Tab-separated table of C-alpha atoms and ligand atoms in Angstrom:
chain	number	residue	atom	x	y	z
A	868	MET	CA	21.776	11.674	-121.330
A	869	GLN	CA	19.284	10.137	-119.043
A	870	LYS	CA	19.939	6.730	-117.561
A	871	ILE	CA	17.239	3.772	-118.748
A	872	THR	CA	16.447	1.850	-115.768
A	873	THR	CA	15.795	-2.012	-115.270
A	874	ASP	CA	12.037	-1.042	-114.180
A	875	ALA	CA	11.266	0.945	-117.016
A	876	LEU	CA	12.689	-1.882	-119.449
A	877	VAL	CA	10.898	-4.275	-117.378
A	878	GLN	CA	7.698	-2.476	-117.509
A	879	LYS	CA	7.817	-2.349	-121.543
A	880	ALA	CA	8.535	-5.827	-121.545
A	881	VAL	CA	5.389	-6.547	-119.920
A	882	GLU	CA	3.217	-4.325	-121.642
A	883	LEU	CA	4.509	-5.867	-124.856
A	884	LEU	CA	4.194	-9.693	-123.498
A	885	ASN	CA	0.670	-8.669	-122.297
A	886	ASN	CA	-0.795	-6.924	-125.320
A	887	ASN	CA	0.537	-9.924	-127.419
A	888	THR	CA	3.047	-8.438	-129.497
A	889	VAL	CA	5.557	-10.558	-128.566
A	890	SER	CA	5.795	-13.775	-127.185
A	891	TYR	CA	9.436	-13.813	-125.356
A	892	VAL	CA	11.860	-11.386	-123.938
A	893	LEU	CA	15.482	-11.694	-124.697
A	894	GLY	CA	17.383	-10.081	-122.195
A	895	TRP	CA	19.819	-10.117	-119.336
A	896	LYS	CA	19.046	-12.375	-116.403
A	897	LYS	CA	20.548	-11.501	-113.106
A	898	GLY	CA	23.205	-14.028	-111.503
A	899	GLU	CA	24.360	-14.770	-108.340
A	900	PHE	CA	26.938	-12.150	-107.934
A	901	ASP	CA	26.150	-8.451	-109.313
A	902	TYR	CA	28.454	-9.122	-112.135
A	903	ASP	CA	27.685	-12.315	-113.549
A	904	ILE	CA	24.806	-11.663	-115.758
A	905	THR	CA	23.504	-14.300	-118.541
A	906	PRO	CA	21.086	-13.551	-121.708
A	907	TYR	CA	18.035	-15.397	-120.826
A	908	VAL	CA	14.700	-15.520	-123.117
A	909	PHE	CA	11.942	-14.793	-120.389
A	910	LYS	CA	8.484	-16.246	-120.974
A	911	ASP	CA	6.494	-14.422	-118.168
A	912	GLU	CA	5.688	-11.604	-116.159
A	913	LYS	CA	6.743	-13.146	-113.152
A	914	THR	CA	10.356	-13.980	-113.771
A	915	LEU	CA	10.782	-10.660	-115.812
A	916	LYS	CA	9.778	-8.550	-112.645
A	917	GLU	CA	12.149	-10.775	-110.597
A	918	GLU	CA	14.943	-11.564	-112.563
A	919	PHE	CA	15.611	-9.281	-115.486
A	920	ILE	CA	18.342	-6.763	-115.224
A	921	TYR	CA	20.142	-3.794	-117.299
A	922	SER	CA	23.089	-2.858	-115.381
A	923	ASP	CA	26.685	-1.602	-116.248
A	924	PHE	CA	27.445	-5.302	-116.644
A	925	CYS	CA	25.186	-6.140	-119.392
A	926	GLY	CA	28.159	-5.849	-122.017
A	927	VAL	CA	26.796	-9.211	-123.832
A	928	ASN	CA	25.738	-8.486	-127.205
A	929	LEU	CA	22.114	-10.373	-127.427
A	930	SER	CA	21.901	-10.279	-131.475
A	931	LYS	CA	23.620	-13.578	-132.128
A	932	TYR	CA	21.024	-15.700	-129.860
A	933	LEU	CA	18.226	-14.607	-132.565
A	934	VAL	CA	19.811	-16.818	-134.723
A	935	ALA	CA	19.089	-19.833	-132.812
A	936	LYS	CA	16.208	-18.690	-130.808
A	937	THR	CA	13.854	-17.340	-133.711
A	938	LYS	CA	14.559	-20.974	-135.236
A	939	GLU	CA	13.720	-22.835	-132.141
A	940	LEU	CA	10.645	-20.232	-130.778
A	941	ALA	CA	7.394	-20.216	-132.563
A	942	GLY	CA	6.420	-16.563	-131.467
A	943	LYS	CA	7.601	-13.345	-131.972
A	944	ILE	CA	10.666	-12.011	-129.704
A	945	LEU	CA	11.360	-8.855	-128.260
A	946	VAL	CA	15.204	-7.892	-128.257
A	947	PHE	CA	16.918	-5.124	-126.215
A	948	LEU	CA	19.956	-3.692	-128.137
A	949	LYS	CA	22.575	-1.580	-127.087
A	950	PRO	CA	23.795	0.861	-130.020
A	951	CYS	CA	26.633	-1.532	-130.681
A	952	ASP	CA	24.675	-4.269	-130.816
A	953	THR	CA	22.400	-3.036	-133.633
A	954	TYR	CA	25.658	-3.113	-136.132
A	955	SER	CA	25.441	-6.485	-135.529
A	956	PHE	CA	21.911	-7.242	-135.812
A	957	ASN	CA	21.936	-5.128	-139.072
A	958	GLN	CA	24.772	-7.230	-140.307
A	959	LEU	CA	23.280	-10.771	-139.424
A	960	LEU	CA	20.249	-9.768	-141.383
A	961	THR	CA	22.516	-8.761	-144.479
A	962	GLU	CA	23.571	-12.377	-144.112
A	963	HIS	CA	19.881	-13.820	-144.010
A	964	ARG	CA	20.760	-15.429	-140.746
A	965	PHE	CA	17.221	-14.935	-138.925
A	966	ASN	CA	13.929	-13.970	-139.877
A	967	ARG	CA	13.227	-10.076	-139.125
A	968	GLU	CA	9.627	-10.728	-139.119
A	969	LYS	CA	9.973	-12.868	-135.640
A	970	VAL	CA	11.715	-9.898	-134.085
A	971	TYR	CA	10.834	-6.849	-132.377
A	972	ALA	CA	13.941	-4.651	-131.596
A	973	ILE	CA	13.751	-2.134	-128.751
A	974	GLY	CA	17.054	-0.041	-128.844
A	975	ILE	CA	18.183	1.002	-125.598
A	976	PRO	CA	20.765	3.923	-124.613
A	977	CYS	CA	24.228	2.398	-123.081
A	978	GLU	CA	26.899	4.385	-121.223
A	979	GLY	CA	29.588	1.890	-121.636
A	980	MET	CA	29.819	-1.650	-120.193
A	981	LEU	CA	31.936	-2.683	-117.232
A	982	ASP	CA	34.986	-5.354	-117.172
A	983	ILE	CA	34.960	-7.394	-113.719
A	984	ASP	CA	38.346	-8.570	-114.919
A	985	LYS	CA	39.615	-4.980	-114.323
A	986	ILE	CA	37.765	-4.628	-111.132
A	987	LYS	CA	39.119	-7.925	-109.914
A	988	LEU	CA	42.594	-6.411	-110.427
A	989	ASN	CA	42.083	-4.129	-107.560
A	990	LEU	CA	40.851	-6.216	-104.625
A	991	GLU	CA	39.731	-9.910	-103.924
A	992	GLY	CA	36.417	-11.449	-102.488
A	993	ILE	CA	33.841	-8.863	-103.927
A	994	SER	CA	30.602	-9.208	-102.056
A	995	SER	CA	28.760	-6.520	-104.187
A	996	ILE	CA	29.253	-3.823	-106.655
A	997	VAL	CA	27.227	-0.783	-106.350
A	998	GLU	CA	26.951	1.912	-109.451
A	999	THR	CA	27.865	5.741	-108.322
A	1000	LYS	CA	27.963	8.892	-110.346
A	1001	GLU	CA	31.461	8.505	-111.304
A	1002	GLY	CA	31.909	4.583	-111.277
A	1003	VAL	CA	31.321	2.114	-109.033
A	1004	LYS	CA	31.437	1.315	-105.282
A	1005	VAL	CA	32.736	-2.224	-104.407
A	1006	ASN	CA	32.310	-3.758	-101.169
A	1007	THR	CA	34.078	-6.676	-100.183
A	1008	LEU	CA	33.322	-9.936	-97.938
A	1009	ASP	CA	35.969	-8.614	-95.262
A	1010	ASP	CA	34.107	-5.205	-95.000
A	1011	LYS	CA	36.443	-3.253	-97.317
A	1012	THR	CA	34.917	-0.640	-99.440
A	1013	ILE	CA	36.780	0.880	-102.463
A	1014	GLU	CA	35.523	3.405	-105.109
A	1015	LEU	CA	36.723	3.227	-108.943
A	1016	GLU	CA	36.177	5.257	-112.004
A	1017	LYS	CA	34.378	4.139	-114.778
A	1018	GLN	CA	36.975	5.137	-117.390
A	1019	ALA	CA	39.461	2.613	-115.887
A	1020	ILE	CA	37.290	-0.308	-115.676
A	1021	LEU	CA	35.459	-0.183	-118.819
A	1022	LEU	CA	35.376	-3.105	-121.540
A	1023	GLU	CA	37.989	-3.105	-124.295
A	1024	LYS	CA	35.346	-2.212	-126.481
A	1025	CYS	CA	33.546	0.274	-124.429
A	1026	LYS	CA	37.048	2.411	-124.007
A	1027	ASN	CA	36.674	3.222	-127.873
A	1028	CYS	CA	32.962	2.883	-128.499
A	1029	LYS	CA	32.050	4.017	-131.985
A	1030	SER	CA	28.579	4.928	-131.799
A	1031	LYS	CA	25.796	5.884	-129.250
A	1032	LYS	CA	23.335	5.847	-131.898
A	1033	HIS	CA	21.227	3.130	-133.076
A	1034	TYR	CA	21.078	1.572	-136.652
A	1035	ALA	CA	18.106	-0.473	-136.184
A	1036	TYR	CA	14.982	-0.733	-134.081
A	1037	ASP	CA	11.193	-0.494	-134.183
A	1038	GLU	CA	11.199	1.446	-130.876
A	1039	LEU	CA	13.561	3.615	-129.104
A	1040	LEU	CA	13.736	3.855	-125.119
A	1041	GLY	CA	15.610	6.962	-123.831
A	1042	GLU	CA	17.565	9.261	-125.959
A	1043	GLU	CA	19.105	8.963	-129.063
A	1044	GLY	CA	23.066	9.226	-129.386
A	1045	ASP	CA	25.513	10.147	-131.952
A	1046	VAL	CA	28.079	8.358	-133.924
A	1047	LEU	CA	31.551	9.283	-131.641
A	1048	ASP	CA	35.007	10.277	-132.967
A	1049	ASN	CA	37.039	7.174	-131.476
A	1050	ASN	CA	40.876	6.426	-131.380
A	1051	ARG	CA	40.315	2.783	-132.223
A	1052	PHE	CA	42.805	2.415	-134.510
A	1053	ASP	CA	45.766	4.155	-132.787
A	1054	GLU	CA	46.880	0.700	-131.039
A	1055	VAL	CA	47.093	-1.156	-134.608
A	1056	ALA	CA	48.975	2.017	-135.831
A	1057	LYS	CA	51.283	1.497	-133.012
A	1058	LEU	CA	51.874	-1.631	-133.674
A	1059	GLU	CA	52.313	-1.222	-137.306
A	1060	SER	CA	55.384	1.085	-136.603
A	1061	MET	CA	57.182	-1.433	-134.823
A	1062	THR	CA	59.716	-3.850	-136.501
A	1063	ALA	CA	58.564	-6.917	-137.984
A	1064	GLU	CA	60.715	-8.571	-134.954
A	1065	GLU	CA	58.888	-6.628	-132.126
A	1066	ARG	CA	55.809	-7.358	-133.893
A	1067	PHE	CA	56.263	-11.307	-133.824
A	1068	GLU	CA	56.993	-10.855	-130.251
A	1069	PHE	CA	53.949	-9.224	-129.332
A	1070	TRP	CA	51.672	-11.670	-131.012
A	1071	GLN	CA	53.732	-14.714	-130.167
A	1072	SER	CA	53.572	-13.676	-125.980
A	1073	GLN	CA	49.615	-13.008	-126.659
A	1074	LEU	CA	48.545	-15.625	-128.788
A	1075	SER	CA	50.446	-18.573	-126.968
A	1076	LYS	CA	48.086	-17.787	-124.212
A	1077	CYS	CA	45.226	-19.277	-126.387
A	1078	ILE	CA	43.620	-22.166	-125.020
A	1079	ARG	CA	41.678	-22.660	-128.090
A	1080	CYS	CA	38.139	-22.564	-126.009
A	1081	ASN	CA	36.821	-21.062	-129.256
A	1082	ALA	CA	34.956	-18.761	-126.801
A	1083	CYS	CA	36.029	-15.668	-129.294
A	1084	ARG	CA	34.136	-17.827	-132.355
A	1085	ASP	CA	31.091	-18.469	-130.345
A	1086	ALA	CA	30.621	-15.212	-129.186
A	1087	CYS	CA	30.893	-13.293	-132.329
A	1088	PRO	CA	27.854	-12.684	-134.023
A	1089	ALA	CA	29.753	-12.810	-137.454
A	1090	CYS	CA	30.655	-16.399	-136.988
A	1091	THR	CA	27.456	-18.203	-137.337
A	1092	CYS	CA	28.362	-21.011	-139.668
A	1093	GLU	CA	26.796	-23.845	-138.924
A	1094	LYS	CA	29.765	-26.102	-140.002
A	1095	CYS	CA	33.037	-24.694	-138.582
A	1096	VAL	CA	36.514	-25.814	-139.890
A	1097	PHE	CA	37.863	-25.710	-136.320
A	1098	ASP	CA	35.345	-28.546	-135.254
A	1099	ASN	CA	36.804	-30.646	-137.652
A	1100	PRO	CA	39.092	-33.063	-135.982
A	1101	ASN	CA	41.185	-33.503	-139.255
A	1102	SER	CA	41.774	-29.904	-139.300
A	1103	GLY	CA	45.486	-30.029	-138.110
A	1104	ILE	CA	44.425	-26.862	-135.954
A	1105	GLU	CA	42.373	-28.866	-133.070
A	1106	ASN	CA	45.382	-28.528	-130.520
A	1107	LYS	CA	43.947	-27.239	-127.243
A	1108	SER	CA	46.939	-26.425	-125.130
A	1109	PRO	CA	48.544	-23.143	-125.309
A	1110	ALA	CA	51.748	-23.778	-127.563
A	1111	ASN	CA	54.239	-21.850	-129.106
A	1112	SER	CA	53.858	-22.696	-132.518
A	1113	PHE	CA	52.263	-21.735	-135.849
A	1114	GLU	CA	48.922	-23.183	-134.648
A	1115	GLU	CA	47.494	-20.948	-132.729
A	1116	LYS	CA	48.248	-18.053	-135.090
A	1117	LEU	CA	46.766	-20.099	-137.948
A	1118	PHE	CA	43.429	-20.228	-136.055
A	1119	HIS	CA	43.655	-16.586	-135.045
A	1120	ILE	CA	44.520	-15.358	-138.863
A	1121	ILE	CA	41.440	-17.563	-140.299
A	1122	ARG	CA	38.995	-16.342	-137.427
A	1123	ALA	CA	39.772	-12.910	-138.178
A	1124	PHE	CA	39.891	-13.247	-142.019
A	1125	HIS	CA	36.712	-15.103	-141.790
A	1126	VAL	CA	35.226	-11.964	-140.397
A	1127	ALA	CA	36.798	-9.451	-142.357
A	1128	GLY	CA	34.700	-7.132	-144.051
A	1129	ARG	CA	31.820	-8.512	-142.018
A	1130	CYS	CA	32.893	-7.545	-138.330
A	1131	THR	CA	31.391	-4.931	-136.806
A	1132	ASP	CA	33.787	-4.400	-134.203
A	1133	CYS	CA	31.353	-5.014	-131.786
A	1134	GLY	CA	34.447	-6.196	-129.190
A	1135	GLU	CA	32.502	-9.396	-127.990
A	1136	CYS	CA	35.645	-11.546	-129.134
A	1137	SER	CA	37.896	-9.818	-126.961
A	1138	ARG	CA	35.191	-9.589	-124.085
A	1139	ALA	CA	34.619	-13.129	-124.335
A	1140	CYS	CA	38.331	-14.274	-124.026
A	1141	PRO	CA	39.096	-15.719	-120.812
A	1142	GLN	CA	42.610	-15.132	-121.305
A	1143	ASN	CA	42.664	-11.381	-122.518
A	1144	ILE	CA	44.020	-11.548	-125.343
A	1145	PRO	CA	43.278	-8.582	-127.473
A	1146	LEU	CA	41.677	-10.051	-130.642
A	1147	HIS	CA	39.942	-6.863	-131.603
A	1148	LEU	CA	43.755	-5.710	-132.755
A	1149	LEU	CA	43.183	-8.275	-135.187
A	1150	ASN	CA	39.758	-7.188	-136.486
A	1151	ARG	CA	40.836	-3.644	-136.463
A	1152	LYS	CA	43.628	-4.325	-138.404
A	1153	PHE	CA	41.505	-5.584	-141.153
A	1154	ILE	CA	39.031	-2.809	-140.612
A	1155	LYS	CA	41.602	-0.438	-140.764
A	1156	ASP	CA	43.436	-1.840	-144.084
A	1157	ILE	CA	39.798	-2.135	-145.480
A	1158	ASN	CA	39.266	1.510	-144.976
A	1159	GLU	CA	42.688	3.009	-146.379
A	1160	HIS	CA	42.850	0.536	-149.450
A	1161	TYR	CA	39.193	0.179	-150.574
A	1162	GLY	CA	36.985	2.908	-148.882
A	1163	GLU	CA	35.469	3.750	-145.380
A	1164	PHE	CA	33.264	0.405	-144.428
A	1165	GLN	CA	31.657	-0.047	-141.562
A	1166	ALA	CA	29.497	-3.125	-141.151
A	1167	GLY	CA	26.081	-3.617	-139.918
A	1168	LEU	CA	25.058	0.151	-140.986
A	1169	GLU	CA	22.188	-1.175	-142.966
A	1170	VAL	CA	20.837	-4.403	-144.230
A	1171	GLY	CA	22.307	-5.253	-147.709
A	1172	GLN	CA	25.615	-3.490	-147.771
A	1173	ARG	CA	27.894	-5.481	-150.169
A	1174	GLY	CA	31.100	-6.331	-148.181
A	1175	PRO	CA	34.584	-4.981	-149.388
A	1176	LEU	CA	36.076	-8.487	-149.864
A	1177	VAL	CA	33.318	-9.919	-151.696
A	1178	SER	CA	33.495	-6.807	-154.483
A	1179	TYR	CA	36.447	-5.259	-156.001
A	1180	THR	CA	37.501	-2.501	-158.458
A	1181	THR	CA	39.732	-2.876	-161.457
A	1182	GLU	CA	42.010	-0.212	-159.436
A	1183	ASP	CA	42.569	-1.879	-156.504
A	1184	VAL	CA	46.130	-1.941	-154.888
A	1185	GLU	CA	48.324	-4.483	-155.781
A	1186	PRO	CA	49.118	-6.980	-152.580
A	1187	SER	CA	53.067	-5.675	-152.581
A	1188	ASP	CA	52.031	-1.852	-152.221
A	1189	VAL	CA	49.798	-2.849	-149.568
A	1190	PHE	CA	53.156	-3.210	-147.207
A	1191	ASN	CA	54.512	0.132	-147.769
A	1192	LYS	CA	53.935	1.908	-144.485
A	1193	GLY	CA	55.280	1.918	-141.265
A	1194	GLU	CA	58.556	0.750	-141.494
B	1090	MET	CA	77.948	-22.399	-153.346
B	1091	GLN	CA	78.112	-23.770	-150.279
B	1092	ILE	CA	76.606	-27.271	-149.531
B	1093	THR	CA	75.234	-26.219	-145.975
B	1094	GLU	CA	73.116	-23.341	-147.474
B	1095	HIS	CA	69.574	-23.612	-146.597
B	1096	LYS	CA	67.648	-24.961	-149.503
B	1097	PRO	CA	64.208	-23.204	-149.268
B	1098	LEU	CA	60.751	-24.631	-150.078
B	1099	ILE	CA	58.365	-22.806	-152.096
B	1100	VAL	CA	54.900	-23.222	-153.162
B	1101	ALA	CA	53.523	-21.468	-156.163
B	1102	PHE	CA	49.909	-21.488	-156.753
B	1103	CYS	CA	49.560	-21.279	-160.573
B	1104	CYS	CA	46.644	-20.677	-162.377
B	1105	ASN	CA	45.655	-23.400	-164.957
B	1106	TRP	CA	44.993	-20.813	-167.925
B	1107	CYS	CA	47.710	-18.081	-167.556
B	1108	SER	CA	50.518	-18.978	-164.924
B	1109	TYR	CA	50.618	-22.802	-165.200
B	1110	ALA	CA	50.580	-22.534	-169.026
B	1111	GLY	CA	53.462	-19.856	-168.491
B	1112	ALA	CA	55.564	-22.052	-166.172
B	1113	ASP	CA	55.114	-24.679	-169.025
B	1114	LEU	CA	56.651	-22.197	-171.684
B	1115	ALA	CA	59.530	-21.417	-169.466
B	1116	GLY	CA	60.146	-25.310	-169.804
B	1117	ASN	CA	59.764	-25.607	-173.308
B	1118	ASN	CA	62.173	-22.682	-173.870
B	1119	ARG	CA	64.813	-24.221	-171.789
B	1120	LEU	CA	64.351	-21.238	-169.217
B	1121	ASN	CA	65.798	-22.392	-165.973
B	1122	TYR	CA	64.082	-21.572	-162.366
B	1123	PRO	CA	64.834	-23.509	-159.202
B	1124	ALA	CA	63.678	-26.794	-158.541
B	1125	ASP	CA	62.668	-25.623	-154.967
B	1126	VAL	CA	59.496	-24.103	-156.584
B	1127	LYS	CA	56.862	-26.738	-156.172
B	1128	ILE	CA	54.202	-25.786	-158.353
B	1129	ILE	CA	50.740	-26.456	-157.321
B	1130	ARG	CA	47.849	-25.896	-160.320
B	1131	VAL	CA	44.445	-24.153	-159.377
B	1132	PRO	CA	41.758	-23.321	-161.595
B	1133	CYS	CA	42.319	-19.794	-161.183
B	1134	SER	CA	44.232	-17.620	-158.502
B	1135	CYS	CA	41.058	-16.981	-156.743
B	1136	ARG	CA	40.780	-20.648	-155.919
B	1137	VAL	CA	43.506	-20.144	-153.545
B	1138	ASN	CA	41.914	-19.943	-150.451
B	1139	PRO	CA	44.072	-18.160	-147.120
B	1140	MET	CA	43.951	-21.578	-145.408
B	1141	PHE	CA	45.769	-23.059	-148.750
B	1142	VAL	CA	48.608	-20.252	-148.055
B	1143	LEU	CA	48.826	-20.833	-144.258
B	1144	ARG	CA	48.557	-24.557	-144.385
B	1145	ALA	CA	51.835	-24.459	-146.707
B	1146	PHE	CA	53.505	-22.240	-144.161
B	1147	GLN	CA	52.365	-24.701	-141.765
B	1148	LYS	CA	53.620	-27.874	-143.107
B	1149	GLY	CA	57.147	-26.313	-143.876
B	1150	ALA	CA	56.909	-23.790	-146.979
B	1151	ASP	CA	59.660	-21.139	-146.715
B	1152	GLY	CA	57.815	-19.010	-148.977
B	1153	VAL	CA	54.504	-18.573	-150.819
B	1154	ILE	CA	53.623	-17.079	-153.872
B	1155	ILE	CA	50.576	-16.905	-156.089
B	1156	CYS	CA	50.315	-16.311	-159.684
B	1157	GLY	CA	47.154	-15.728	-161.707
B	1158	CYS	CA	46.515	-14.119	-165.205
B	1159	HIS	CA	46.895	-10.294	-165.583
B	1160	PRO	CA	44.132	-8.347	-164.020
B	1161	GLY	CA	41.311	-8.120	-166.571
B	1162	ASP	CA	42.375	-11.264	-168.410
B	1163	CYS	CA	41.201	-14.164	-165.823
B	1164	HIS	CA	39.470	-16.694	-167.532
B	1165	TYR	CA	36.833	-16.286	-165.629
B	1166	THR	CA	36.720	-12.435	-165.726
B	1167	SER	CA	36.981	-11.522	-162.480
B	1168	GLY	CA	38.467	-14.366	-160.053
B	1169	ASN	CA	41.873	-12.402	-159.990
B	1170	TYR	CA	40.342	-9.455	-158.800
B	1171	TYR	CA	38.648	-10.717	-155.842
B	1172	ALA	CA	41.900	-12.623	-155.263
B	1173	ARG	CA	43.952	-9.625	-155.442
B	1174	ARG	CA	41.624	-8.117	-152.576
B	1175	ARG	CA	42.006	-11.231	-150.587
B	1176	MET	CA	45.639	-11.889	-150.832
B	1177	ALA	CA	46.574	-8.001	-150.057
B	1178	MET	CA	44.674	-8.406	-147.018
B	1179	LEU	CA	46.169	-11.488	-145.942
B	1180	PHE	CA	49.770	-10.701	-146.565
B	1181	SER	CA	49.236	-7.559	-144.831
B	1182	MET	CA	47.685	-9.282	-141.993
B	1183	LEU	CA	50.794	-11.836	-141.893
B	1184	ASP	CA	53.187	-8.708	-142.176
B	1185	TYR	CA	51.293	-7.315	-138.854
B	1186	LEU	CA	52.063	-10.553	-137.390
B	1187	GLY	CA	55.641	-10.187	-137.806
B	1188	ILE	CA	55.988	-12.509	-140.839
B	1189	GLU	CA	58.806	-11.315	-143.187
B	1190	ARG	CA	56.661	-9.977	-145.888
B	1191	GLU	CA	59.223	-11.285	-148.539
B	1192	ARG	CA	57.799	-14.772	-147.997
B	1193	THR	CA	54.681	-13.747	-149.754
B	1194	ARG	CA	54.206	-12.691	-152.979
B	1195	VAL	CA	51.380	-12.364	-155.586
B	1196	GLU	CA	52.457	-11.855	-159.552
B	1197	TRP	CA	50.681	-11.841	-162.673
B	1198	VAL	CA	52.089	-14.115	-165.378
B	1199	SER	CA	50.328	-14.655	-168.763
B	1200	ALA	CA	50.581	-17.871	-171.066
B	1201	ALA	CA	53.347	-15.967	-173.472
B	1202	GLU	CA	55.317	-14.825	-170.110
B	1203	GLY	CA	57.668	-17.747	-169.782
B	1204	ALA	CA	60.366	-15.309	-169.466
B	1205	LYS	CA	58.739	-13.764	-166.706
B	1206	PHE	CA	57.758	-16.770	-164.859
B	1207	SER	CA	61.399	-17.830	-164.900
B	1208	ALA	CA	62.224	-14.441	-163.770
B	1209	THR	CA	59.884	-14.173	-160.506
B	1210	MET	CA	60.805	-17.533	-159.693
B	1211	ASN	CA	64.557	-16.730	-159.720
B	1212	ASP	CA	63.902	-13.861	-157.818
B	1213	PHE	CA	61.549	-14.686	-155.361
B	1214	VAL	CA	63.469	-17.934	-154.254
B	1215	GLU	CA	66.790	-15.783	-153.858
B	1216	LYS	CA	65.066	-13.471	-151.740
B	1217	VAL	CA	63.439	-16.100	-149.768
B	1218	THR	CA	66.833	-17.878	-149.291
B	1219	LYS	CA	68.338	-14.793	-148.143
B	1220	LEU	CA	65.742	-14.857	-145.199
B	1221	GLY	CA	66.650	-18.363	-144.162
B	1222	LYS	CA	64.624	-20.969	-142.652
B	1223	ASN	CA	61.234	-19.909	-142.092
B	1224	LYS	CA	60.804	-20.141	-138.358
B	1225	ARG	CA	58.231	-17.780	-137.117
B	1226	LEU	CA	55.678	-19.882	-139.120
B	1227	GLU	CA	56.351	-23.634	-138.275
B	1228	ASP	CA	54.480	-25.903	-136.593
B	1229	LEU	CA	56.263	-28.039	-134.508
B	1230	ARG	CA	53.543	-30.943	-134.671
B	1231	CYS	CA	53.845	-30.832	-138.361
B	1232	LYS	CA	57.654	-31.794	-138.018
B	1233	LYS	CA	58.573	-35.139	-139.661
C	1435	SF4	S1	35.248	-10.573	-134.492
C	1435	SF4	FE1	34.965	-9.739	-132.615
C	1435	SF4	S2	34.615	-7.646	-132.834
C	1435	SF4	FE2	33.916	-8.586	-134.775
C	1435	SF4	S3	32.014	-8.751	-134.904
C	1435	SF4	FE3	33.238	-10.972	-134.272
C	1435	SF4	S4	32.854	-10.780	-131.808
C	1435	SF4	FE4	32.377	-8.706	-133.024
C	1436	SF4	S1	38.299	-16.810	-126.841
C	1436	SF4	FE1	40.675	-16.370	-126.450
C	1436	SF4	S2	41.675	-18.494	-125.380
C	1436	SF4	FE2	39.599	-18.701	-126.125
C	1436	SF4	S3	39.849	-19.366	-128.377
C	1436	SF4	FE3	39.435	-17.011	-128.432
C	1436	SF4	S4	41.266	-16.448	-128.289
C	1436	SF4	FE4	41.903	-18.484	-127.336
C	1437	FES	S1	41.814	-18.140	-164.315
C	1437	FES	FE1	44.085	-17.135	-164.127
C	1437	FES	S2	43.378	-15.782	-162.630
C	1437	FES	FE2	41.288	-16.587	-162.964
């Protein structure tokens, strides 16, 4: 697949700005370092040319920003969507979260995004990161250089990428890809085959790290309620320190349950978590269960899909029979 | 029975139209069920939000059971079908997190099934009692 360059995207964005197709460009902006890239709304050619970037660190899914930005801004917004972002885009439209008329979507190819945390495990004091054919070349402040293979430093969500195909766009740049075979349920199956004690230990050790920063909720394109139970000081689950009690499990079960059947498995929750908690394993459990008991379902394939938890059949499995797996 | 035996706290969500009436019938017929079962009446089984179940556990329940009309008999036609999916997913998730699966249950009990109500509760309480205290779900901050 031919790689799409920052220049090509900037050129396209400038063209659409100048011919008044759009008034704003929602994209990724360079940061102080090669890896700290932030979502940004560009308004003019100059900033686009100087600060827009599309690199291996553009993991952020921009679709959720459309919810706020389409309300805030008067004109049409150009948004760049990687294949997995298009699922979220559709899901948001299904839930009537933004006005499609106000958006011009361009699908762009993606070859997998990198996880800076994984790079930092290898060395400290990074001065620059240069993309190479096989991965990256990392230079440090004390003039060391190491090369890292891409596969080892991919974001969790990209390791098991489900699709290189775009499901929503007005225009596509680069070549279209395919839905991929992936092993995204392997880890869930592994956990399922453990004993209840082992599973409890696993989740206890993971979830007790949670600092309740709500980043997972905030990053999630399926979490768009304006009033959230987790903001309610009387909810009894507003604890902020890492604790070994049920409180954080309650938070995580509710978070995952609330997006069950709507979660597109975009992986933003795990990417955003500062404590590296594998939240995708909670969401994938729901997805796996739904697939097994109610038929294959992928959220975000098209606008207007009816979710599995807001429908039923009279033949549905009884809750007690769902357990009869694993042990 | 030993006096030191752990007495479980069981929360039973019963829908108003079938299961709550079933519990009533059990009472009228003088069928026993353990006093450890605390019934919470809900308009329909689908009124039970996953949060209710988790909150019950958080506040010290050792087991949670949801009772509703038999599939097809819901007073609101389809409420229990939704509840069935929701609770299947929720209980499966609790199981995935390592919570003993005998602590959760869904049972369909009609208004005429006083005997079933009593048998179900006796069985559920017995299973939960065997598991002992609900250590895995307790929330330290909710302790009195
Ligand atoms: S729960 Fe995680 S994977 Fe699912 S939609 Fe939200 S951020 Fe994406
Ligand atoms: S992002 Fe991570 S640490 Fe923050 S609330 Fe979510 S799971 Fe907890
Ligand atoms: S009214 Fe009994 S389950 Fe709906």
